[in-house]
Amino acid sequence: MCAAQALSFRLPDFLRTAAFRSALVGAACFVAATLLLFALIGWQAGQSLMQRRDSLLEQEAAAIAREPASGVGADIARRYARDLHRITFAALFTRDGRLEAGDMVAPPVLAADGMAHHTTVQRLLEGGETAKIDVRAASLRLRDGRLVVVARGTAELDELHQVISQALQIGLIPGILLALVAGTVASLRAMARVAAINRSIARIMQGDFSGRLPSSGTSDTLDQLAASVNRMLGEIERLMAEVKGVGDNIAHDLRTPLSRLRSRLEGARLRAREPPEFRAVIDRSIEDLDQTLGVITALLRIGELESGRRRAGFGSVSLDALLREAADLYAPLAEERGITMHVSPGPPQDVQADRDLLFEAVVNLLDNAVKFAPAGGWVRLSAEPGPAIRVADSGPGIAANEREAVLKRFYRADPSRHIEGSGLGLSLVVAILRLHGFSLAMRNTDIGFAIDINCSAG
Amino acid sequence: MQASQRSPDTVSKRVLVVEDDETLAAEIALVLGDGGHAVTSLGDGRTALEASSAEPFDLLVVDRMLPGLDGLSLVEHLRERQVHTPVLVISALGAVDERVRGLKAGGDDYLTKPFALVELAARVEALLRRPQDTRQTVFRFGPLVMDLVSRTVMRDGADIDLLPREFQLLEYLMRRPGQLVTRAMLLQDVWQYRFVPKTNLIDVHIGKLRRKIDAGGDTSLIVSVRGTGFVFSPP
C-alpha cells in the first residue's frame, strides 16, 4: 500500500533530475535578486517623490501663511478650486479648531512647524460625505492663532509602487518561465544521455563486455565519468579474459591427472586380479590425486597472497643469512644432479620482508634453476646491489617472448613440459613479490639465464 | 560412538576423534584402530567437550569446523577446564595464519586437509609418544652414538662429520626410534618451514645423512617408508 502511495506522489522524472533542480535553484536566485532590485528602486523613487512633494507642501503652507490675515481663507479657496484632481487640499481652522475655509473636518494630529509629516485627515467630499485619507501634510499657525493645513494624499506614492510592482510582474514571470523551460530542456537532455548510458550498461550486463558507455564529445562532467567508467570496463574485460584463461588452464591441469586416474581405475577394474595389482593401481591413483590436490592448494595459497591479507609477518630479514640457508637447502639436490652450486651472500644487509615468504620465493626460483640447469652445469645464488637477489643458472632460460607468459598461472614453457610441477611456481613467486612491492626481472646472459628479485619496494 | 579392536602388541591408547564428516571420521577411526588404539568418534563439539572433560582420553583429534561448538573453542574450553590432553587439530583452513591460530588456541599440532591417513597416524603417534626425557644428552643405538653436549656423532668409535642441519635431522630421528617420521614433520620441525618444496629435497638430505652414518652397511639405520617418510630403526 505504502509503495502504491509513494508512486502516486512521485514527480515526473524530468522534474527530479539534477539539471532541473539546479534550474529551479537558479530561478529562485533570479527571483530573489529581482525582488531586491525592484524593492530598492521602489523605495528610492518613493523617497525622491516624497521629498519633492514635501518641499512643495512646505512652500505652499508658507506662502499661504504670508497672505494678509483677512485673505487667507479666500486664498485657500482660490488656490484649490483650480485643482481638478483634488490631490492637494487645504484648510483653515480657527483658534478653537473650527473649520473656517477648505475641506477638512477637523485639524489633523500634526506639529504646526511648517514641515511635511505623515498623518490622516477626514476630508469633506461633495454631498457632505467624509473620507479618511492618508496624507503628507504641513501646518502653520498664523499670528492670530488660526491654523493653516496643506495636505496631499499619498495615493500618488501608492500608484508609483503599484506601477513598479506591475513592472516587476511583467519582468519576473517570463524570467521564471524561461528558467523553467531551460531547466526542463537541460533535464530532458541529461535524461536522454543517462538513458543512453543505461542502455549501454544493460547491454554490458547481458554479457557484451566489449560494450562501452557513449560520450557526447563535449568532455563535460558526464563524459569524464563515462570515460573513467570505460577505462574500468576495459580493465574488467581484460581481467575477465585472463580469469577465463586461468579457469580453462585450471580445468585442463586438473582434468589431465583426473582422466589418467579414471582410465587407470577402469583398467584395474577390468583386468586386475591379484591384490598386489590393485594395490599398485591404488598407489598410482593416490599420486594422481595428490597432484590434483597440490594444484588446488597452490591456487588457494596464491589467492591468499593476492588478497594481501598476510602482512603480519613483515620484519627485518637478513639477506645474507637467507641466501646461505636457501643454498644449504638445495646443495645436496644440486650435488645429486651433478650441478655445482655457488653462493655469494654478499655483506650482511637487511630487507623489510616476510622472511618465510621471501625464502619461499627464493627457494622456488632455486628449485627451477636446479631443475633446468643441465647436468654438469651450475647454479649461482647471489646478493646484488639494490639490494637484489639473483638466481642464475647455465640452463636455456626462458625465451624473451615467453617471459611475460611464464609469470601467468599455469603456463609452462613448452620445452619443459616433461618436468613435473603444477606450473604455479612462478605465479606464486610473483604473488609473493607483489605483496612485498618487490619486482622480478629476467634476462638471458652469455653464459645462461638470470632472474633478479629487486628488493627495493616501490 | 564406535570403538575399534585393540591389537595386543602395542600400548593401546584412548583416542577421541571429533569430526562431523562421517566418512572421514570412519577412516580415521579405522587407521588409528589399526595402530592399536581405542577410538571414540563424536560428531559435534558440545558432546565432545562433555565427553573429553568427563573421560580420560590420551589424545584428541579435532576438526576445526564442527556443529555445536567449533573445534578451536572446544580446545580453548578444555584448556580452561585444565584438561591438557594433547590435541591434533585438523582443518580445511590451510593458511599459515590459520595454523598459528590453531596452535594458539591450545592445539599441539595442526594438520591441513586433505591429508594422507598415514600422515595423520604418524602425527598421532608422535603426540602420543612425545619424547619423555628431554634431559637425556647421549643417545646410543647399536653402533651409533650421539652426544648432544659435545655435538658429536660417532659410529663404531669413529667421528662422523655432520653439518649442523644434518645433526639436527639425525637428533630428531634418534629421539623417535621406531617411529614413522613424515617428510612434512621433518620440514615443520627440523627446518621449521611452513611450505612444502616441490622436489623431494628431504629425501636428498636423508640420503646424504644416510651415506655418512651407515658406513657402507647393507641395511640403513634410516629406513624409507614408501611415499611417506622415514623410520629410524636401530638394529
XYZ file of C-alpha atoms in Angstrom:
693
model
C 0.000 0.000 0.000
C 2.720 2.366 1.018
C 4.566 1.710 -2.189
C 1.484 2.492 -4.225
C 1.032 5.745 -2.346
C 4.629 6.673 -2.798
C 4.272 6.008 -6.503
C 1.245 8.214 -6.808
C 3.183 11.109 -5.248
C 6.189 10.547 -7.456
C 7.152 13.575 -9.505
C 7.667 13.154 -13.240
C 11.216 12.002 -13.912
C 12.368 15.163 -15.610
C 11.452 17.189 -12.524
C 13.751 15.059 -10.412
C 16.970 15.411 -12.339
C 19.900 17.382 -11.018
C 19.725 19.651 -14.073
C 16.148 20.573 -13.319
C 16.851 21.087 -9.671
C 19.714 23.448 -10.407
C 17.487 25.314 -12.869
C 14.988 25.728 -10.034
C 17.647 26.993 -7.691
C 18.807 29.406 -10.399
C 15.267 30.652 -10.942
C 14.817 31.184 -7.210
C 18.040 33.201 -7.044
C 16.917 35.249 -10.040
C 13.560 35.969 -8.394
C 15.196 36.981 -5.134
C 17.662 39.297 -6.876
C 14.913 40.902 -8.985
C 12.699 41.431 -5.956
C 15.521 43.075 -4.112
C 16.309 45.306 -7.066
C 12.722 46.416 -7.507
C 12.278 46.984 -3.801
C 15.313 49.229 -3.903
C 14.069 51.095 -6.959
C 10.590 51.497 -5.442
C 11.969 52.766 -2.202
C 14.384 55.179 -3.855
C 11.766 56.551 -6.273
C 9.215 56.897 -3.449
C 11.749 58.720 -1.298
C 12.634 61.190 -4.017
C 8.998 61.776 -4.992
C 8.059 62.321 -1.387
C 10.872 64.770 -0.803
C 9.806 66.829 -3.764
C 6.151 66.813 -2.712
C 7.087 67.612 0.850
C 9.048 70.702 -0.113
C 6.147 71.888 -2.306
C 3.721 71.420 0.589
C 6.037 73.297 2.920
C 6.407 76.154 0.414
C 2.659 76.350 -0.109
C 1.940 76.368 3.589
C 4.466 79.152 3.999
C 3.015 81.077 1.054
C -0.495 80.865 2.440
C 0.688 81.972 5.830
C 2.297 85.050 4.299
C -1.082 86.324 2.966
C -2.742 89.129 4.912
C -4.819 87.672 7.695
C -8.121 88.600 6.067
C -7.286 86.957 2.712
C -6.135 83.586 3.912
C -9.496 81.829 3.642
C -10.161 83.226 0.185
C -6.671 82.287 -0.903
C -7.173 78.720 0.136
C -10.486 78.512 -1.699
C -8.942 80.095 -4.776
C -5.856 78.005 -4.785
C -7.544 74.660 -4.569
C -10.636 75.263 -6.618
C -8.260 75.094 -9.585
C -7.008 71.624 -8.723
C -9.432 69.462 -10.653
C -7.962 66.230 -9.424
C -8.239 67.487 -5.909
C -4.982 65.838 -4.990
C -3.798 68.712 -2.909
C -6.195 70.296 -0.498
C -6.031 72.712 2.372
C -7.982 74.060 5.330
C -8.000 76.987 7.681
C -9.043 76.376 11.263
C -9.969 78.988 13.844
C -8.023 79.216 17.048
C -10.523 76.879 18.715
C -10.254 74.283 15.899
C -13.368 75.143 13.888
C -13.134 74.880 10.104
C -13.075 78.323 8.548
C -12.262 77.504 4.967
C -11.225 74.384 2.987
C -12.407 70.795 3.221
C -11.099 69.064 6.315
C -13.447 68.058 9.126
C -11.030 68.683 11.992
C -7.420 69.779 12.418
C -5.174 66.718 11.933
C -2.771 65.464 14.608
C 0.227 67.354 13.391
C 3.020 69.548 14.706
C 2.420 73.068 13.411
C 6.059 73.501 12.413
C 5.583 74.105 8.713
C 7.288 70.808 7.879
C 5.605 67.957 5.990
C 4.649 64.884 8.032
C 2.643 61.789 7.532
C -0.823 61.798 9.024
C -4.507 61.054 8.355
C -7.218 63.558 7.756
C -11.017 63.447 7.495
C -11.838 65.115 4.216
C -15.164 66.634 3.352
C -16.403 65.419 -0.004
C -19.095 66.927 -2.170
C -22.537 65.857 -0.986
C -21.495 66.097 2.667
C -19.721 62.745 2.971
C -16.355 62.412 4.623
C -13.373 60.159 3.790
C -10.356 59.250 5.797
C -7.228 59.805 3.726
C -3.526 59.102 4.260
C -1.650 62.308 3.538
C 1.562 64.190 3.795
C 0.605 67.455 5.407
C 2.241 70.655 6.604
C 0.600 73.071 9.004
C 1.408 76.555 10.277
C -0.193 78.631 12.963
C -0.888 82.217 11.925
C -0.102 85.134 14.160
C -3.764 85.448 15.075
C -3.843 81.818 16.246
C -5.587 80.313 13.235
C -4.180 77.123 11.727
C -3.373 76.598 8.062
C -3.108 72.965 6.883
C -1.962 71.955 3.405
C -2.205 68.232 2.590
C -1.599 65.968 -0.315
C -2.808 62.371 -0.494
C -0.240 59.643 -0.683
C -2.245 57.890 -3.397
C 0.399 59.069 -5.846
C 3.059 57.206 -3.959
C 0.896 54.100 -3.826
C 0.398 54.411 -7.555
C 4.123 54.576 -8.064
C 4.557 51.389 -6.034
C 1.804 49.764 -7.996
C 3.454 50.663 -11.289
C 6.738 49.295 -10.091
C 5.199 46.020 -8.891
C 3.396 45.654 -12.213
C 6.695 46.094 -13.986
C 8.116 43.524 -11.617
C 5.435 41.018 -12.516
C 5.829 41.641 -16.232
C 9.605 41.150 -15.947
C 9.588 38.319 -13.449
C 7.067 35.881 -14.879
C 8.805 35.438 -18.239
C 12.118 35.135 -16.352
C 10.771 32.316 -14.207
C 9.171 30.635 -17.205
C 12.429 30.914 -19.130
C 14.367 29.347 -16.240
C 11.813 26.505 -16.022
C 11.967 25.878 -19.751
C 15.761 25.953 -19.759
C 15.788 23.619 -16.737
C 13.372 21.243 -18.413
C 15.366 21.193 -21.636
C 18.639 20.587 -19.781
C 16.912 17.971 -17.679
C 15.456 16.158 -20.685
C 18.841 16.211 -22.419
C 20.576 14.870 -19.321
C 17.893 12.207 -19.063
C 18.342 11.227 -22.668
C 22.082 10.795 -22.086
C 21.506 8.848 -18.882
C 19.013 6.682 -20.759
C 21.627 6.061 -23.474
C 24.173 5.174 -20.805
C 21.647 2.896 -19.117
C 21.014 1.112 -22.399
C 24.754 0.584 -22.822
C 25.045 -0.712 -19.276
C 22.120 -3.060 -19.824
C 23.878 -4.478 -22.902
C 27.113 -4.881 -20.944
C 25.246 -6.568 -18.115
C 23.771 -9.002 -20.584
C 27.299 -10.156 -21.283
C 28.601 -7.889 -24.035
C 31.790 -6.916 -22.221
C 33.164 -5.175 -25.272
C 30.399 -2.537 -24.934
C 31.317 0.978 -23.759
C 29.380 3.983 -22.500
C 28.531 6.620 -25.140
C 30.149 10.034 -24.997
C 28.626 13.301 -26.203
C 32.050 14.544 -27.283
C 31.847 17.680 -25.144
C 34.117 16.380 -22.338
C 31.621 17.621 -19.767
C 31.238 16.008 -16.347
C 29.126 13.164 -17.659
C 31.646 12.499 -20.441
C 34.509 12.437 -17.986
C 32.577 9.995 -15.828
C 31.777 7.852 -18.868
C 35.456 7.907 -19.849
C 36.606 6.624 -16.471
C 33.855 4.010 -16.401
C 35.016 2.954 -19.868
C 38.580 2.614 -18.634
C 37.278 0.483 -15.759
C 35.271 -1.631 -18.214
C 38.413 -2.135 -20.284
C 40.287 -3.352 -17.224
C 37.389 -5.620 -16.234
C 37.241 -7.048 -19.747
C 40.961 -7.746 -19.661
C 40.710 -9.388 -16.233
C 37.702 -11.427 -17.300
C 39.614 -12.731 -20.260
C 42.536 -13.522 -18.003
C 40.335 -15.249 -15.426
C 38.683 -17.225 -18.179
C 42.111 -18.233 -19.470
C 43.161 -19.192 -15.971
C 39.914 -21.052 -15.428
C 40.459 -23.013 -18.638
C 44.022 -23.766 -17.635
C 42.962 -24.893 -14.173
C 40.308 -27.124 -15.660
C 42.873 -28.529 -18.066
C 45.513 -29.094 -15.436
C 43.020 -30.793 -13.155
C 41.461 -32.834 -15.925
C 44.735 -34.334 -17.087
C 45.580 -36.231 -13.883
C 41.918 -36.974 -13.268
C 41.449 -38.592 -16.675
C 44.629 -40.606 -16.137
C 43.225 -41.632 -12.796
C 39.929 -42.587 -14.298
C 41.335 -44.788 -17.030
C 43.751 -46.411 -14.621
C 40.945 -47.288 -12.214
C 38.778 -48.534 -15.030
C 41.637 -50.656 -16.381
C 42.211 -52.151 -12.950
C 38.509 -52.863 -12.594
C 38.605 -54.755 -15.909
C 41.937 -56.544 -15.701
C 43.498 -56.668 -12.232
C 43.087 -59.980 -10.441
C 45.528 -60.099 -7.542
C 45.649 -57.801 -4.514
C 49.208 -56.578 -5.332
C 47.988 -55.381 -8.735
C 45.145 -53.492 -7.112
C 47.483 -52.031 -4.565
C 49.818 -50.761 -7.279
C 46.924 -49.143 -9.103
C 45.671 -47.545 -5.924
C 49.142 -46.155 -5.170
C 49.385 -44.556 -8.590
C 45.868 -43.216 -8.229
C 46.707 -41.594 -4.928
C 49.702 -39.936 -6.589
C 47.452 -38.523 -9.297
C 45.014 -37.263 -6.700
C 47.835 -35.703 -4.683
C 48.997 -33.883 -7.782
C 45.474 -32.583 -8.316
C 45.165 -31.534 -4.698
C 48.593 -29.895 -4.929
C 47.350 -27.704 -7.752
C 44.338 -26.694 -5.696
C 46.469 -25.963 -2.627
C 48.858 -23.839 -4.689
C 45.938 -21.896 -6.155
C 44.493 -21.254 -2.723
C 47.875 -20.029 -1.490
C 48.224 -17.662 -4.428
C 44.700 -16.445 -3.751
C 45.586 -15.872 -0.119
C 48.701 -13.913 -1.110
C 46.945 -11.910 -3.786
C 44.198 -10.834 -1.447
C 47.026 -9.229 0.554
C 45.683 -10.490 3.828
C 49.037 -11.568 5.044
C 51.187 -8.687 6.223
C 51.680 -9.660 9.831
C 54.981 -11.437 9.210
C 56.883 -8.385 7.983
C 60.170 -7.538 9.657
C 63.857 -7.082 9.144
C 65.274 -10.022 7.210
C 68.975 -10.694 6.952
C 69.529 -11.232 3.254
C 72.898 -12.982 3.529
C 71.606 -15.491 6.080
C 68.559 -16.165 3.947
C 70.681 -16.842 0.862
C 73.030 -19.140 2.779
C 70.134 -21.118 4.147
C 68.494 -21.479 0.741
C 71.777 -22.627 -0.770
C 72.251 -25.144 2.063
C 68.778 -26.494 1.425
C 69.451 -27.078 -2.276
C 73.130 -28.032 -2.167
C 72.500 -31.794 -1.758
C 69.966 -31.815 -4.587
C 72.321 -29.918 -6.887
C 75.127 -32.258 -5.950
C 72.965 -35.267 -6.702
C 72.182 -33.880 -10.142
C 75.803 -33.083 -10.862
C 75.253 -29.341 -10.715
C 77.694 -27.010 -8.994
C 76.073 -24.622 -6.565
C 77.727 -21.255 -5.932
C 76.529 -18.846 -3.304
C 77.686 -15.247 -2.815
C 75.530 -13.988 0.039
C 77.274 -10.609 -0.001
C 77.855 -8.378 3.031
C 75.357 -8.536 5.884
C 72.316 -6.486 4.916
C 68.655 -6.383 5.882
C 65.499 -6.021 3.837
C 61.964 -5.446 5.061
C 60.045 -8.607 4.247
C 58.097 -11.581 5.482
C 61.020 -13.955 5.913
C 59.090 -17.185 5.331
C 57.534 -15.847 2.136
C 60.710 -14.313 0.727
C 62.514 -17.558 1.476
C 59.791 -19.478 -0.303
C 60.124 -17.227 -3.354
C 63.905 -17.704 -3.467
C 63.524 -21.445 -2.980
C 61.040 -21.577 -5.854
C 63.485 -19.855 -8.191
C 66.305 -22.055 -6.958
C 64.162 -25.137 -7.474
C 63.580 -24.124 -11.104
C 67.258 -23.310 -11.628
C 68.374 -26.694 -10.298
C 65.720 -28.374 -12.442
C 66.639 -26.565 -15.656
C 70.420 -26.403 -15.394
C 71.886 -29.225 -17.450
C 73.914 -31.934 -15.712
C 77.445 -30.663 -15.224
C 76.146 -27.091 -15.209
C 75.979 -24.591 -12.410
C 73.554 -22.549 -10.319
C 74.543 -19.301 -8.667
C 72.667 -17.610 -5.860
C 73.934 -14.135 -5.089
C 73.146 -10.816 -3.451
C 73.419 -7.888 -5.833
C 73.416 -4.141 -5.231
C 69.944 -2.746 -4.922
C 69.619 -4.877 -2.883
C 68.573 -7.683 -5.180
C 68.672 -11.452 -5.074
C 69.940 -13.114 -8.232
C 69.355 -16.717 -9.170
C 71.400 -17.589 -12.239
C 71.905 -20.928 -13.934
C 73.574 -22.377 -17.009
C 70.247 -23.627 -18.361
C 68.468 -22.496 -21.522
C 66.432 -19.916 -19.630
C 63.136 -18.581 -20.856
C 62.771 -17.119 -24.345
C 62.202 -13.365 -24.300
C 58.758 -13.656 -25.875
C 57.628 -16.118 -23.232
C 58.803 -14.244 -20.166
C 55.554 -12.415 -19.607
C 53.538 -15.564 -20.127
C 55.514 -17.741 -17.700
C 54.562 -15.401 -14.899
C 50.925 -16.162 -15.507
C 49.291 -19.029 -13.750
C 49.687 -22.475 -15.222
C 51.901 -21.508 -18.076
C 54.797 -23.819 -18.724
C 57.319 -23.070 -21.414
C 56.928 -25.950 -23.799
C 60.436 -27.451 -23.741
C 59.963 -28.179 -20.050
C 56.622 -29.916 -20.280
C 58.172 -33.191 -19.256
C 59.257 -31.751 -15.930
C 56.935 -32.254 -13.007
C 55.271 -29.351 -11.240
C 52.000 -27.550 -11.125
C 53.199 -24.696 -13.332
C 52.289 -22.410 -10.471
C 55.753 -21.867 -9.008
C 56.474 -18.594 -10.748
C 52.936 -17.319 -10.206
C 53.475 -17.954 -6.527
C 56.782 -16.056 -6.648
C 55.090 -13.165 -8.419
C 52.267 -13.114 -5.862
C 54.795 -13.070 -3.003
C 56.841 -10.276 -4.592
C 53.740 -8.247 -5.332
C 52.741 -8.488 -1.675
C 56.179 -7.027 -0.804
C 56.169 -4.413 -3.564
C 59.306 -6.126 -4.943
C 59.845 -6.698 -8.639
C 61.123 -9.519 -10.813
C 63.424 -9.200 -13.795
C 64.824 -11.921 -16.005
C 67.338 -11.963 -18.786
C 69.429 -14.331 -20.771
C 73.160 -13.866 -20.336
C 76.096 -15.066 -22.405
C 76.523 -17.978 -20.072
C 72.953 -18.784 -19.091
C 69.912 -17.264 -17.516
C 69.365 -14.939 -14.547
C 66.346 -13.905 -12.535
C 66.601 -10.940 -10.157
C 64.333 -10.209 -7.246
C 64.652 -6.491 -6.736
C 64.102 -5.943 -3.023
C 63.677 -2.183 -3.053
C 59.975 -1.766 -2.503
C 58.090 0.546 -4.792
C 30.194 -43.988 19.010
C 32.383 -46.816 17.930
C 35.363 -48.472 19.457
C 37.815 -50.394 17.398
C 39.605 -53.555 18.403
C 42.728 -53.340 20.399
C 45.715 -55.102 18.996
C 47.717 -56.797 21.685
C 51.251 -55.930 20.615
C 51.180 -52.150 21.093
C 50.316 -49.952 24.021
C 46.707 -49.108 23.455
C 45.671 -45.505 23.931
C 42.242 -43.933 24.092
C 41.728 -41.505 21.242
C 38.697 -39.268 20.745
C 38.024 -38.251 17.155
C 35.735 -35.237 16.798
C 34.842 -34.919 13.125
C 31.418 -34.373 11.574
C 32.297 -35.798 8.175
C 31.244 -39.396 8.796
C 33.302 -40.939 6.013
C 36.463 -39.203 7.127
C 35.729 -39.952 10.780
C 35.282 -43.642 9.959
C 38.558 -43.772 8.000
C 40.423 -42.025 10.808
C 38.918 -44.422 13.357
C 39.979 -47.411 11.242
C 43.558 -46.256 10.667
C 44.041 -45.373 14.334
C 42.369 -48.649 15.276
C 44.910 -50.416 13.094
C 47.559 -48.660 15.156
C 46.115 -50.420 18.190
C 44.218 -47.559 19.748
C 40.712 -47.461 21.165
C 38.899 -44.838 19.147
C 35.735 -42.995 20.083
C 34.102 -40.862 17.398
C 31.839 -37.902 18.034
C 30.268 -35.591 15.502
C 29.650 -32.375 17.373
C 31.644 -30.034 19.529
C 29.404 -29.758 22.559
C 29.064 -33.504 23.139
C 32.799 -33.833 22.590
C 33.532 -31.182 25.223
C 31.468 -33.040 27.810
C 32.908 -36.426 26.856
C 36.519 -35.259 26.897
C 36.074 -33.461 30.210
C 34.441 -36.497 31.806
C 36.570 -39.350 30.454
C 40.318 -39.562 30.406
C 41.448 -39.659 26.771
C 45.084 -39.854 25.778
C 44.618 -37.799 22.614
C 42.023 -35.768 20.784
C 41.766 -35.396 17.018
C 39.559 -32.335 16.498
C 38.180 -30.904 13.290
C 38.015 -27.119 13.306
C 34.609 -26.796 11.764
C 32.081 -28.623 13.850
C 28.394 -28.250 14.533
C 27.505 -27.090 18.037
C 30.873 -25.813 19.142
C 33.739 -25.222 16.731
C 36.990 -27.108 17.162
C 39.111 -24.232 18.419
C 36.525 -23.181 21.007
C 36.352 -26.811 22.100
C 40.122 -26.854 22.669
C 40.010 -23.488 24.450
C 37.233 -24.683 26.771
C 39.192 -27.849 27.522
C 42.333 -25.880 28.390
C 40.238 -23.588 30.616
C 38.998 -26.678 32.424
C 42.616 -27.686 32.946
C 42.341 -30.656 30.617
C 45.771 -30.971 28.995
C 45.158 -33.928 26.740
C 47.209 -33.467 23.562
C 45.086 -32.234 20.658
C 45.702 -32.676 16.946
C 43.666 -30.095 15.062
C 42.619 -30.997 11.537
C 41.220 -28.347 9.255
C 40.446 -27.385 5.702
C 41.819 -23.937 6.532
C 45.418 -24.202 5.423
C 46.637 -20.618 5.532
C 49.670 -20.028 7.726
C 47.713 -17.665 9.956
C 45.060 -20.316 10.488
C 47.674 -22.789 11.597
C 49.088 -20.271 14.054
C 45.585 -19.640 15.370
C 45.021 -23.359 15.820
C 48.182 -23.764 17.865
C 47.462 -20.633 19.900
C 44.052 -21.980 20.868
C 45.839 -24.855 22.559
C 46.282 -27.378 19.765
C 49.509 -29.376 19.876
C 49.706 -29.988 16.158
C 47.788 -28.816 13.123
C 47.138 -30.818 10.003
C 45.581 -29.331 6.901
C 43.025 -31.240 4.872
C 43.382 -33.074 2.597
C 45.966 -35.182 4.358
C 47.197 -38.724 3.936
C 45.867 -41.057 6.601
C 49.420 -42.277 7.229
C 50.417 -38.666 7.883
C 47.629 -38.376 10.436
C 48.577 -41.683 12.042
C 52.247 -40.635 12.215
C 51.325 -37.348 13.889
C 49.036 -39.116 16.347
C 51.877 -41.474 17.252
C 54.267 -38.551 17.603
C 51.900 -36.809 20.002
C 51.213 -39.982 21.979
C 54.901 -40.833 22.255
C 56.313 -37.413 22.876
C 59.958 -37.734 23.847
C 59.767 -38.242 27.598
C 63.178 -37.463 28.966
C 64.494 -34.283 27.413
C 67.441 -34.193 29.814
C 68.987 -37.199 28.145
C 72.161 -35.979 26.430
C 73.559 -39.166 24.927
C 71.680 -41.423 22.531
C 73.139 -44.825 21.771
C 71.687 -47.141 19.178
C 73.809 -50.088 18.169
C 77.000 -48.699 16.674
C 75.724 -45.117 16.607
C 76.283 -42.697 19.476
C 75.101 -39.110 19.560
C 76.324 -36.691 22.232
C 74.193 -33.574 22.469
C 76.637 -31.747 24.719
C 79.750 -32.133 22.602
C 77.620 -32.077 19.419
C 79.362 -35.187 18.118
C 78.190 -38.344 16.410
C 80.314 -41.489 16.384
C 79.938 -44.781 14.655
C 81.967 -47.660 15.984
C 84.112 -45.151 17.822
C 84.908 -43.057 14.757
C 83.758 -39.451 14.491
C 81.237 -38.646 11.795
C 81.439 -35.121 10.423
C 77.918 -33.687 10.155
C 76.674 -30.283 9.060
C 74.527 -28.510 11.673
C 71.318 -29.309 9.800
C 72.312 -32.943 9.395
C 72.962 -33.125 13.124
C 69.501 -31.697 13.856
C 67.928 -34.133 11.433
C 69.645 -37.122 12.977
C 68.816 -35.959 16.501
C 65.138 -35.662 15.567
C 65.149 -39.206 14.187
C 67.115 -40.696 17.101
C 64.708 -39.193 19.603
C 61.933 -41.145 17.870
C 63.322 -44.624 17.286
C 60.959 -46.981 15.543
C 58.515 -44.204 14.871
C 57.354 -43.100 11.451
C 58.518 -39.560 10.760
C 56.925 -37.974 7.700
C 58.569 -35.507 5.339
C 56.081 -32.863 6.382
C 57.009 -33.406 10.038
C 60.707 -33.006 9.213
C 60.082 -29.840 7.221
C 57.967 -28.456 10.001
C 60.099 -29.489 12.990
C 63.680 -29.645 11.693
C 63.668 -26.962 9.028
C 60.754 -25.018 10.510
C 59.337 -24.393 7.074
C 55.686 -23.767 6.512
C 55.715 -24.788 2.872
C 56.429 -27.966 1.003
C 59.179 -27.685 -1.602
C 58.250 -29.261 -4.890
C 61.162 -31.581 -5.303
C 61.996 -34.403 -2.949
C 64.521 -32.302 -1.089
C 64.018 -34.144 2.158
C 64.866 -37.476 0.540
C 68.070 -35.985 -0.824
C 69.056 -34.681 2.602
C 68.226 -38.017 4.218
C 70.208 -39.765 1.502
C 73.238 -37.665 2.269
C 72.868 -38.266 6.008
C 72.498 -41.986 5.379
C 75.722 -42.132 3.414
C 77.504 -40.521 6.344
C 76.121 -42.669 9.165
C 75.653 -46.038 7.512
C 79.286 -46.528 6.590
C 78.529 -48.855 3.728
C 76.449 -51.324 5.748
C 73.827 -53.382 3.948
C 70.885 -52.119 5.927
C 70.459 -48.432 6.666
C 69.659 -47.160 10.132
C 67.153 -44.852 8.442
C 64.504 -46.821 6.626
C 62.395 -45.144 3.970
C 58.683 -45.783 4.085
C 57.415 -45.508 0.558
C 55.667 -42.271 -0.226
C 55.505 -41.201 3.385
C 58.668 -40.713 5.348
C 61.342 -42.419 7.368
C 61.833 -44.585 10.411
C 64.994 -44.614 12.476
C 65.342 -48.299 13.171
C 68.408 -49.393 15.092
C 69.389 -52.995 14.589
